PDB file of C-alpha atoms in Angstrom:
ATOM      1  CA  ALA W   1      91.990 102.032  91.688  1.00 89.00           C
ATOM      2  CA  PHE W   2      92.259 105.306  93.589  1.00 94.00           C
ATOM      3  CA  MET W   3      88.998 105.050  95.548  1.00 95.00           C
ATOM      4  CA  HIS W   4      89.811 101.465  96.448  1.00 96.00           C
ATOM      5  CA  SER W   5      93.278 102.560  97.876  1.00 96.00           C
ATOM      6  CA  VAL W   6      91.417 105.346  99.819  1.00 97.00           C
ATOM      7  CA  HIS W   7      88.959 102.952 101.207  1.00 97.00           C
ATOM      8  CA  LYS W   8      91.723 100.663 102.344  1.00 98.00           C
ATOM      9  CA  ARG W   9      93.501 103.292 104.023  1.00 97.00           C
ATOM     10  CA  ILE W  10      90.234 104.273 105.759  1.00 96.00           C
ATOM     11  CA  HIS W  11      89.581 100.798 106.821  1.00 96.00           C
ATOM     12  CA  LYS W  12      92.909 100.476 108.180  1.00 96.00           C
ATOM     13  CA  LEU W  13      92.884 103.533 110.344  1.00 94.00           C
ATOM     14  CA  LYS W  14      89.353 102.622 111.667  1.00 91.00           C
ATOM     15  CA  LEU W  15      90.849  99.136 112.680  1.00 93.00           C
ATOM     16  CA  SER W  16      93.738 100.814 114.316  1.00 93.00           C
ATOM     17  CA  ASP W  17      91.333 103.170 116.180  1.00 89.00           C
ATOM     18  CA  LEU W  18      89.173 100.412 117.345  1.00 89.00           C
ATOM     19  CA  GLU W  19      92.313  98.566 118.692  1.00 91.00           C
ATOM     20  CA  THR W  20      93.545 101.934 120.421  1.00 89.00           C
ATOM     21  CA  HIS W  21      90.546 103.445 121.592  1.00 83.00           C
ATOM     22  CA  GLY W  22      87.931 100.432 121.748  1.00 85.00           C
ATOM     23  CA  ARG W  23      84.364 100.874 120.474  1.00 84.00           C
ATOM     24  CA  ASP W  24      83.108 104.441 120.744  1.00 76.00           C
ATOM     25  CA  PHE W  25      79.324 104.902 120.826  1.00 76.00           C
ATOM     26  CA  SER W  26      79.497 108.672 120.645  1.00 76.00           C
ATOM     27  CA  ILE W  27      80.251 110.466 117.332  1.00 75.00           C
ATOM     28  CA  ASN W  28      83.806 112.223 117.658  1.00 75.00           C
ATOM     29  CA  THR W  29      84.076 114.632 114.822  1.00 75.00           C
ATOM     30  CA  SER W  30      87.586 116.010 115.791  1.00 85.00           C
ATOM     31  CA  PRO W  31      90.108 115.964 112.860  1.00 86.00           C
ATOM     32  CA  GLU W  32      92.387 113.695 114.947  1.00 87.00           C
ATOM     33  CA  ARG W  33      89.969 111.036 114.910  1.00 88.00           C
ATOM     34  CA  ASN W  34      88.502 111.465 111.349  1.00 93.00           C
ATOM     35  CA  PRO W  35      89.946 108.971 109.099  1.00 94.00           C
ATOM     36  CA  ILE W  36      89.064 110.563 105.775  1.00 96.00           C
ATOM     37  CA  ILE W  37      91.108 113.779 107.021  1.00 96.00           C
ATOM     38  CA  ARG W  38      93.920 111.464 108.245  1.00 96.00           C
ATOM     39  CA  VAL W  39      94.178 109.776 104.878  1.00 97.00           C
ATOM     40  CA  GLY W  40      94.141 113.304 103.191  1.00 97.00           C
ATOM     41  CA  LEU W  41      97.070 114.283 105.349  1.00 97.00           C
ATOM     42  CA  GLU W  42      98.945 111.165 104.580  1.00 97.00           C
ATOM     43  CA  LEU W  43      98.365 111.645 100.730  1.00 97.00           C
ATOM     44  CA  ALA W  44      99.375 115.188 100.824  1.00 97.00           C
ATOM     45  CA  LYS W  45     102.612 114.289 102.392  1.00 97.00           C
ATOM     46  CA  GLU W  46     103.183 111.617  99.621  1.00 97.00           C
ATOM     47  CA  TYR W  47     102.128 113.634  96.646  1.00 96.00           C
ATOM     48  CA  LYS W  48     102.546 117.160  95.590  1.00 97.00           C
ATOM     49  CA  LEU W  49     100.800 116.469  92.134  1.00 98.00           C
ATOM     50  CA  LEU W  50      97.798 113.751  92.048  1.00 96.00           C
ATOM     51  CA  CYS W  51      96.740 113.015  88.613  1.00 96.00           C
ATOM     52  CA  LEU W  52      93.576 110.763  88.081  1.00 95.00           C
ATOM     53  CA  ASP W  53      92.899 109.764  84.594  1.00 94.00           C
ATOM     54  CA  GLU W  54      89.486 108.781  83.372  1.00 91.00           C
ATOM     55  CA  PHE W  55      88.057 109.978  86.793  1.00 89.00           C
ATOM     56  CA  GLN W  56      84.454 109.368  87.304  1.00 89.00           C
ATOM     57  CA  VAL W  57      82.473 109.143  90.669  1.00 92.00           C
ATOM     58  CA  ILE W  58      79.131 107.364  90.463  1.00 91.00           C
ATOM     59  CA  ASP W  59      78.896 106.553  94.187  1.00 94.00           C
ATOM     60  CA  VAL W  60      77.250 109.130  96.443  1.00 97.00           C
ATOM     61  CA  ALA W  61      79.246 107.965  99.549  1.00 95.00           C
ATOM     62  CA  ASP W  62      82.531 108.244  97.378  1.00 96.00           C
ATOM     63  CA  ALA W  63      81.453 111.779  96.513  1.00 96.00           C
ATOM     64  CA  MET W  64      81.285 112.451  99.998  1.00 96.00           C
ATOM     65  CA  ILE W  65      84.507 111.017 100.947  1.00 96.00           C
ATOM     66  CA  LEU W  66      86.187 112.871  98.081  1.00 97.00           C
ATOM     67  CA  ARG W  67      84.738 116.245  99.314  1.00 97.00           C
ATOM     68  CA  GLN W  68      86.560 115.980 102.525  1.00 96.00           C
ATOM     69  CA  LEU W  69      89.629 114.321 100.955  1.00 97.00           C
ATOM     70  CA  PHE W  70      90.123 116.840  98.267  1.00 97.00           C
ATOM     71  CA  THR W  71      89.606 119.712 100.854  1.00 97.00           C
ATOM     72  CA  VAL W  72      92.496 118.523 102.938  1.00 97.00           C
ATOM     73  CA  LEU W  73      94.739 117.855  99.829  1.00 98.00           C
ATOM     74  CA  TRP W  74      93.924 121.453  98.372  1.00 97.00           C
ATOM     75  CA  ARG W  75      94.615 123.125 101.978  1.00 97.00           C
ATOM     76  CA  ARG W  76      97.976 121.266 102.033  1.00 97.00           C
ATOM     77  CA  GLY W  77      98.769 122.520  98.579  1.00 98.00           C
ATOM     78  CA  THR W  78      98.529 119.187  96.542  1.00 98.00           C
ATOM     79  CA  VAL W  79      97.537 119.853  93.108  1.00 98.00           C
ATOM     80  CA  VAL W  80      94.730 117.409  91.761  1.00 96.00           C
ATOM     81  CA  VAL W  81      94.398 116.978  88.035  1.00 96.00           C
ATOM     82  CA  CYS W  82      91.560 114.974  86.703  1.00 94.00           C
ATOM     83  CA  THR W  83      90.519 113.783  83.285  1.00 92.00           C
ATOM     84  CA  SER W  84      87.432 112.391  81.874  1.00 88.00           C
ATOM     85  CA  ASN W  85      86.095 111.672  78.197  1.00 84.00           C
ATOM     86  CA  ARG W  86      82.445 112.282  79.546  1.00 76.00           C
ATOM     87  CA  PRO W  87      80.899 115.754  78.719  1.00 72.00           C
TER      88      PRO W  87
END
C-alpha cells in the first residue's frame, strides 16, 4: 500500500509538470522538478514517524525510488521504522 501511494503521488506530479511545462525532451535533474524528491518533501511534512510493517522490496525500480525518498525523509528528520519477518 505504501509504494502504491508513492507511485500515485509521483504520477500526479508528473501529470502536473506536463500541464505546466509541456513535454521536455531534455533531462532536468534539479530537485524542483524531481517528482521523487517532491513526494519525499510532502511526506516529511505529513509524517515525523513513518512505520512500515512487513516491509519488503522485490522490485529494483522501487528500490531506486526508495533510495531517493528515504534520503529526503531522513534529511528532513523523519524517522522510518520497518519490520519484516524475513531473515
